[in-house]
Structures are given as structure tokens and as C-alpha cells.
mmCIF file of C-alpha atoms in Angstrom:
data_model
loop_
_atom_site.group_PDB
_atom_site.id
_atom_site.type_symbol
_atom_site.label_atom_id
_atom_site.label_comp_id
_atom_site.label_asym_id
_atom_site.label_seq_id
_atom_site.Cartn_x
_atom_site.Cartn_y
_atom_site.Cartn_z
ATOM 1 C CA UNK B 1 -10.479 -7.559 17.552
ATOM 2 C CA UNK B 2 -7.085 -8.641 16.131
ATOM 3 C CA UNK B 3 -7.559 -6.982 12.750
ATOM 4 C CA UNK B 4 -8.705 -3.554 14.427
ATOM 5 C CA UNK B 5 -7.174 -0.449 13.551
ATOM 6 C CA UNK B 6 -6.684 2.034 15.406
ATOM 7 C CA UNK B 7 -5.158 5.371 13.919
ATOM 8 C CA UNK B 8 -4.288 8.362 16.699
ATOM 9 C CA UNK B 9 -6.438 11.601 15.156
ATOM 10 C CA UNK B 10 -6.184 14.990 16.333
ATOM 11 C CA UNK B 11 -7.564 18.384 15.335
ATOM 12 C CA UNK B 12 -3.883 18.757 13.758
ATOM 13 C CA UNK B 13 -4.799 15.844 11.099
ATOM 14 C CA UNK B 14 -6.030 16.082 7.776
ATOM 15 C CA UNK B 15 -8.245 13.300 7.788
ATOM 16 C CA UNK B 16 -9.797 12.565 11.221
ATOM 17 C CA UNK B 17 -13.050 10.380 12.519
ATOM 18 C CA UNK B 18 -15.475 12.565 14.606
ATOM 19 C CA UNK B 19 -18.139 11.714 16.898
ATOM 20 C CA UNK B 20 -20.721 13.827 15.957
ATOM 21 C CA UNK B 21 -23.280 12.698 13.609
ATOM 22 C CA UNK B 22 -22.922 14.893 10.324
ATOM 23 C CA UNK B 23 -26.502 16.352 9.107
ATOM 24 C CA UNK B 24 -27.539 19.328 6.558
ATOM 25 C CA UNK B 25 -29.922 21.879 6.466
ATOM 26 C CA UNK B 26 -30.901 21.218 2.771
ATOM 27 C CA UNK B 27 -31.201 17.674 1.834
ATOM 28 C CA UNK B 28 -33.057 15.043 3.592
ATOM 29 C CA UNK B 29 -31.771 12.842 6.325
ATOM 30 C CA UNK B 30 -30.105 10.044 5.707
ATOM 31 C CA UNK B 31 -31.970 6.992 5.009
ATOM 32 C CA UNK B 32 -30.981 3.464 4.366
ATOM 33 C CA UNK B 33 -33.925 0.594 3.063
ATOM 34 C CA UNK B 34 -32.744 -2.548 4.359
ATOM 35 C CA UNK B 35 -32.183 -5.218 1.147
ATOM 36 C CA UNK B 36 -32.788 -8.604 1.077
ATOM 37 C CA UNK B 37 -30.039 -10.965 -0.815
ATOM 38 C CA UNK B 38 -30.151 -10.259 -4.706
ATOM 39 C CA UNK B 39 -31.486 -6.597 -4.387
ATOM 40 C CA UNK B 40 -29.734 -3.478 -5.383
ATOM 41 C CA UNK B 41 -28.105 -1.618 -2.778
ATOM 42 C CA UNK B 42 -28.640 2.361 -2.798
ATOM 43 C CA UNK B 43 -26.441 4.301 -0.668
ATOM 44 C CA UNK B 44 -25.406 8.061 -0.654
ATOM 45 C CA UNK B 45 -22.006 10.358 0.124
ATOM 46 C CA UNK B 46 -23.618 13.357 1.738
ATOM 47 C CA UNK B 47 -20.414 16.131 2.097
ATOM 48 C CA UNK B 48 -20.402 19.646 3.689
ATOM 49 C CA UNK B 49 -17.840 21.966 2.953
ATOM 50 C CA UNK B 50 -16.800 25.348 4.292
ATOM 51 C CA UNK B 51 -14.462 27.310 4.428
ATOM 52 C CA UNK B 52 -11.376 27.587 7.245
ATOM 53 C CA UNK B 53 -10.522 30.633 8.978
ATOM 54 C CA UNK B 54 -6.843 30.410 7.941
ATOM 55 C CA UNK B 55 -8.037 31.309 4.402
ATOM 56 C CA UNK B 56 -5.828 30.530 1.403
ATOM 57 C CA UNK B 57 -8.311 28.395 -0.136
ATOM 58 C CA UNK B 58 -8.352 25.773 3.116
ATOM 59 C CA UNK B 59 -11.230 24.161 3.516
ATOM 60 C CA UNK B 60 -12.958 21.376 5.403
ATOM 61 C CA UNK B 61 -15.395 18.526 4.978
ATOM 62 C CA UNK B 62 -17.503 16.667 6.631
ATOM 63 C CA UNK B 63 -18.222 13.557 5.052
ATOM 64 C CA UNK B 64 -20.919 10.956 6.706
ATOM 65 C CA UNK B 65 -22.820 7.857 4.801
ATOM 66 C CA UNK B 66 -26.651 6.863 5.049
ATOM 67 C CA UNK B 67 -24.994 3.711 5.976
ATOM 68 C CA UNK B 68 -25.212 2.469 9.273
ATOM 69 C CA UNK B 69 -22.320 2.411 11.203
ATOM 70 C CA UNK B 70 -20.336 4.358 8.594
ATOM 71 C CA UNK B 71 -19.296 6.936 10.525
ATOM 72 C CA UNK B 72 -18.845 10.777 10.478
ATOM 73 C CA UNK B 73 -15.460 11.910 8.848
ATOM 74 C CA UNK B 74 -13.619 15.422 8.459
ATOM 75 C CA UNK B 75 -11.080 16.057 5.602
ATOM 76 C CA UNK B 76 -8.824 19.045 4.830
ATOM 77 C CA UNK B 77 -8.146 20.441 1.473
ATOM 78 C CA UNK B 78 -5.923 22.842 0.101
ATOM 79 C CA UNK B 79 -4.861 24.219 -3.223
ATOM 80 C CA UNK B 80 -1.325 24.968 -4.621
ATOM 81 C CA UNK B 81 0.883 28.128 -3.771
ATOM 82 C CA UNK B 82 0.646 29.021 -7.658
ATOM 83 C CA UNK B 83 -3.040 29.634 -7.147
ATOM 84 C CA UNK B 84 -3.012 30.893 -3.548
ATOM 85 C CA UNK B 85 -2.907 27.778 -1.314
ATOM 86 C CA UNK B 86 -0.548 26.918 0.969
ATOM 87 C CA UNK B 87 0.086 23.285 -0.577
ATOM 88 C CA UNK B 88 -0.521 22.042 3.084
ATOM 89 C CA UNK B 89 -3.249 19.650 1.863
ATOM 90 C CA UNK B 90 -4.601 17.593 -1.195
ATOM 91 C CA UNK B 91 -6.486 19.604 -3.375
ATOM 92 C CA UNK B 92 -10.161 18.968 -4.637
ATOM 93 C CA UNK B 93 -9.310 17.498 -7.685
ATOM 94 C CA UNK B 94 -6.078 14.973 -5.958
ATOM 95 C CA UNK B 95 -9.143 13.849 -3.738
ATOM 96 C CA UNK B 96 -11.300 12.965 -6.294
ATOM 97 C CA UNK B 97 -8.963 11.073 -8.431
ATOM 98 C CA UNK B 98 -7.974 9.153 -5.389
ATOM 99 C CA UNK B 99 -11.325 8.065 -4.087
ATOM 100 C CA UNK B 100 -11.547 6.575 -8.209
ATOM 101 C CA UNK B 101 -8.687 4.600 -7.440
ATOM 102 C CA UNK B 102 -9.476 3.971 -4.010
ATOM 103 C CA UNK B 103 -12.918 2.442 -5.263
ATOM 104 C CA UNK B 104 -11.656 0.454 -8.360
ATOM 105 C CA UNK B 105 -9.031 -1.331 -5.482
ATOM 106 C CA UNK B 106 -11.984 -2.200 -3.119
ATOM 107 C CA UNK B 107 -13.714 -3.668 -6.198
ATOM 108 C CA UNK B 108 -10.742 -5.873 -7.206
ATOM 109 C CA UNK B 109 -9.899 -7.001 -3.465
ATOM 110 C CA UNK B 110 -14.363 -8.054 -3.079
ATOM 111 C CA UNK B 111 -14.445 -9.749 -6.263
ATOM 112 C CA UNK B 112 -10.812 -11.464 -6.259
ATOM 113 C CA UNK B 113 -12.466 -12.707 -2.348
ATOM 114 C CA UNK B 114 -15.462 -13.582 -4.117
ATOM 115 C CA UNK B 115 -14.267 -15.495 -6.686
ATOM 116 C CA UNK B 116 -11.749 -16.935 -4.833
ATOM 117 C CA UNK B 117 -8.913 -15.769 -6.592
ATOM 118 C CA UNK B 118 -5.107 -15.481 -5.132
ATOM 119 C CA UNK B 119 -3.632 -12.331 -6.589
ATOM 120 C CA UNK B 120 -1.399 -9.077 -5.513
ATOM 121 C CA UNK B 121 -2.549 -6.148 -6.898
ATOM 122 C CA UNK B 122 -1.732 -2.565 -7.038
ATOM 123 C CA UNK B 123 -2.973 0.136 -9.210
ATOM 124 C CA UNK B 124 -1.321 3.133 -11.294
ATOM 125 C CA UNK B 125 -3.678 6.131 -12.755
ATOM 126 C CA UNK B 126 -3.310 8.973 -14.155
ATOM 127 C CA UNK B 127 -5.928 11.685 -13.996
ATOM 128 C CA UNK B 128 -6.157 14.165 -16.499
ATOM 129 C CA UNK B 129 -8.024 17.637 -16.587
ATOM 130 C CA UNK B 130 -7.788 20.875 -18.295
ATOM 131 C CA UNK B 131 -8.670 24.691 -17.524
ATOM 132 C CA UNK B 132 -9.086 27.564 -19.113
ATOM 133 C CA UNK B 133 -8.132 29.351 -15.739
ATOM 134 C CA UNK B 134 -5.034 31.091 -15.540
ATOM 135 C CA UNK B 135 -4.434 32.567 -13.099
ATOM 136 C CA UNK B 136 -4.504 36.343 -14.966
ATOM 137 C CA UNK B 137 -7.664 37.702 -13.960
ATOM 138 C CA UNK B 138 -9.691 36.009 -16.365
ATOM 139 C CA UNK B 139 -12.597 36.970 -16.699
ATOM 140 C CA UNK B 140 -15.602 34.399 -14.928
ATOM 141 C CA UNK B 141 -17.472 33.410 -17.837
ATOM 142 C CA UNK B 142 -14.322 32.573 -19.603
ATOM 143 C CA UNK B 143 -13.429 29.818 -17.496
ATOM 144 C CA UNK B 144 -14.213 26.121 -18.348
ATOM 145 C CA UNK B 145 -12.751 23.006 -16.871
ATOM 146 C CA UNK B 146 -12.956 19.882 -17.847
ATOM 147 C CA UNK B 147 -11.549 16.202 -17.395
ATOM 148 C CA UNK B 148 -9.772 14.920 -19.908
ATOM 149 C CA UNK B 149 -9.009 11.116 -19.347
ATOM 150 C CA UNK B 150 -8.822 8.705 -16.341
ATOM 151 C CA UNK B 151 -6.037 5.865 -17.601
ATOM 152 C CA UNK B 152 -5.889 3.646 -14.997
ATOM 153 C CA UNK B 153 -3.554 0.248 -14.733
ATOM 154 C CA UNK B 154 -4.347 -2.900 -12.501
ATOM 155 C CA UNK B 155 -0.757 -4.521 -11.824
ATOM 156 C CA UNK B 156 -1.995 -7.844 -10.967
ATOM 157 C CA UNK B 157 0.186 -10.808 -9.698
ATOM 158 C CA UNK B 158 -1.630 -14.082 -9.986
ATOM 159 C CA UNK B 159 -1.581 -17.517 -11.095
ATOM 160 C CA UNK B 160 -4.568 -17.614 -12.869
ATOM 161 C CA UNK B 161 -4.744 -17.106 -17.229
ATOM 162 C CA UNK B 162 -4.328 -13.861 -18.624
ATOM 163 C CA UNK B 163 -8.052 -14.195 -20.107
ATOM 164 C CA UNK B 164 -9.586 -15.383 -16.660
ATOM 165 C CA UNK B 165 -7.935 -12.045 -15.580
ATOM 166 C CA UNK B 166 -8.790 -9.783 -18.210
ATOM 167 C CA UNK B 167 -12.573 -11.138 -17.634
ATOM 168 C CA UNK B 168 -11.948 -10.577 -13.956
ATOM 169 C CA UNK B 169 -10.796 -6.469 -14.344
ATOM 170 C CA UNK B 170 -13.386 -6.313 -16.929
ATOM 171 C CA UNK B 171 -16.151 -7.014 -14.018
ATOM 172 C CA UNK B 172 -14.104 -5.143 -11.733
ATOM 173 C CA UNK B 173 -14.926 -1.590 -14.072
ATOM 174 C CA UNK B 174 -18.458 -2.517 -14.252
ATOM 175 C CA UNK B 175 -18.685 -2.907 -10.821
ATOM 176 C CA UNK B 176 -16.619 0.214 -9.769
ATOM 177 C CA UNK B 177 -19.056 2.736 -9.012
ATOM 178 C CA UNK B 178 -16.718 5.886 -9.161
ATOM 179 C CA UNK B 179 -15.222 4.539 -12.598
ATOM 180 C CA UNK B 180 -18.696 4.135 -13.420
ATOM 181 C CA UNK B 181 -19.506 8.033 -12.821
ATOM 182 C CA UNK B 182 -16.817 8.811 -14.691
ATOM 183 C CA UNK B 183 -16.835 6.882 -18.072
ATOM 184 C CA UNK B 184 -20.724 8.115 -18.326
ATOM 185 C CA UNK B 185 -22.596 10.858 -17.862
ATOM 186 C CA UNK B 186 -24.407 11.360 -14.831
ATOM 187 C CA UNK B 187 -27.182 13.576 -13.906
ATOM 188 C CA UNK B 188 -26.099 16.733 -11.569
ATOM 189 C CA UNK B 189 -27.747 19.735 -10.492
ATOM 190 C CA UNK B 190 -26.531 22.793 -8.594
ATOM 191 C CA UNK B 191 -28.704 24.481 -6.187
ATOM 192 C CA UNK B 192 -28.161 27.994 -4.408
ATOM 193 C CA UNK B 193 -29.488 29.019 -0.806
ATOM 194 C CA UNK B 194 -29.012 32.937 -0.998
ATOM 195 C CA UNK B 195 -29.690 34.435 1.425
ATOM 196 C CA UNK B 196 -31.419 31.910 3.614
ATOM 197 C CA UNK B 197 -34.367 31.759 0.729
ATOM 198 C CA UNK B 198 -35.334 28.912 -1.402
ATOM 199 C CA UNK B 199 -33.100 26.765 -3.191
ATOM 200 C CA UNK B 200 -33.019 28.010 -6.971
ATOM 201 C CA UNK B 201 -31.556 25.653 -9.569
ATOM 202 C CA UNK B 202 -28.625 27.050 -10.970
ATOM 203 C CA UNK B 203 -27.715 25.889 -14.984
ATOM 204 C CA UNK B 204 -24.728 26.120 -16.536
ATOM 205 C CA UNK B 205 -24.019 29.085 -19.177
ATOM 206 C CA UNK B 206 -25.040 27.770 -22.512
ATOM 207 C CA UNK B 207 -22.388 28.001 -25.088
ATOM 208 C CA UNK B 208 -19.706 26.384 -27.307
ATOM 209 C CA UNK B 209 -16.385 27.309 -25.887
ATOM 210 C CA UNK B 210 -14.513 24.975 -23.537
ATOM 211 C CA UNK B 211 -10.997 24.061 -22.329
ATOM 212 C CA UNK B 212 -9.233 22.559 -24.874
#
């Protein structure tokens, strides 16, 4: 194909397309209903994690799709030297901001095809959370996180009206799923496997302190 890809992987990589199919021990197979033109489509990001034997808070995914032909992915993470990474890798939390802006891009590049609009884009965004983590041997139950804001900026170059375009990136955020789980509140529930037993349902601590 002329507009293939082809990027040269290696177990040295951070990011790196496998062959194996990726499956878990703990949640259903994926599955994916065929939709007929007009229905919603339901997909799901199913993600392992564990940890690497180089320690120092590297880890590695495996990230696969219910959707056909997505493919079976494996990602590297690392955290900071101030908290006892190695800084050889994104951290958690870079990842997740990027996949938001990563999604909102996709979003603007389908619907600007769709609607048949001409335009250049980039985006800027800043991600902003907060911990009460220090560092200091704090103790467990004193540590919250939060986020704080998303602010996010479409640079747009086109040669359509400012309030086509301001309509456009308005359908753009309600189409951007991982906006979307951001700006509202989604349902999510931790589980724990202990031991090889049933899962149990873990809740969060109830009480009235946070990060600030």
C-alpha cells in the first residue's frame, strides 16, 4: 500500500506491536457486535500491566482492542528519578494525558473529512493534577490525588468562519470520547484477586480530605 507504515520495533522500544493475541484471566474475552449504519458502536481498551524486572517503578503493558484487526500492543512506563524511576519512560499520568489529546486530534481530522472541511490543525493542552504524596513517608491513607483541569487548545488554520469553526470544535468535544471521560463522571470499580481467590470489590476510604 502506498500510505503503509512501517515502523522497525524491537524489544529495546518503548512502544512496540506484538504478535501475540493479548487475553486476561479476569474479564471476559473480547467481543465485538457487528453494527449496522446509524447504530452505536461499543468498543473496549482491555490493558495488563506488570511489573519489569529492572524495578524502579518500570512497568509494561499490554494493550489489545475487542476490535478486529486492532492489534496487540506493548508500552513501557516509567516514573521520575524524584520518586524512584529512572525517567527512561513516560509516566502513567504523561500517557494518559496524551491518549486525551491523541483522541480529541482523531476527532477533529474524522469530522473536518466528514464535513469536508480544509483545515491544519494542531493541538496544545495542559494537564493538571495534584497529590497529597510527598515523597516523606506519608502515611497511606493520607494520600489523595486528584486532576485538576484538562485546558486544551485546537490551533486551527482554515478558511472557513470563525462560527462554522467554533460549531465544528464544539462537535469535536462531544464526540471525543476520552474528553468525554474526563469532563464527567464515569462509573469505575476496583477489583482485587488475592491470592488466586475471588475478585472482591474494593471502595474507596470514605472521607472529606483531599489534595488541594
Amino acid at each position: 500500500m502506498k500510505d503503509e507504515v512501517k515502523w522497525e520495533m524491537s524489544q529495546e522500544t518503548i512502544v512496540r506491536k506484538v504478535d501475540a493475541e493479548g487475553t486476561q484471566t479476569t474479564i471476559d474475552e473480547p467481543h465485538f457486535d457487528k453494527m449496522k449504519e446509524g447504530e452505536t458502536m461499543n468498543f473496549d481498551a482491555h490493558v495488563n500491566v506488570e511489573a519489569m524486572p529492572q524495578g524502579k517503578h518500570l512497568k509494561k503493558a499490554t494493550i489489545f482492542s475487542n476490535v478486529p484487526s486492532g492489534g496487540t500492543w506493548e508500552i513501557i512506563s516509567d516514573e521520575g528519578k524524584p520518586i524512584g524511576g529512572r525517567g527512561s519512560a513516560p509516566s502513567p499520568i504523561m500517557y494518559f494525558a496524551t491518549g486525551a489529546a491523541f483522541c480529541m486530534m482523531s476527532h477533529v481530522e474524522m469530522l473536518a473529512k466528514q464535513l469536508d472541511i480544509d483545515v491544519k490543525a494542531r493541538l496544545e493542552q495542559k494537564a493538571a493534577f495534584t497529590t497529597t504524596l510527598n515523597f516523606g513517608g506519608i502515611d497511606p491513607k493520607d494520600v489523595f490525588g486528584k486532576g485538576v483541569k484538562f485546558t486544551v487548545n485546537l490551533i486551527l488554520e482554515s478558511r472557513e468562519p470563525d462560527d462554522k469553526m467554533e460549531e465544528f470544535v464544539a462537535h469535536c468535544i462531544q464526540a471525543c470520547m476520552s474528553l468525554q471521560t474526563v469532563m464527567q463522571a464515569v462509573p469505575a470499580e476496583v477489583g482485587l484477586v488475592h491470592n488466586g481467590n475471588d475478585i472482591i470489590k474494593v471502595e474507596q476510604p470514605q472521607s472529606t480530605s483531599h489534595a488541594n
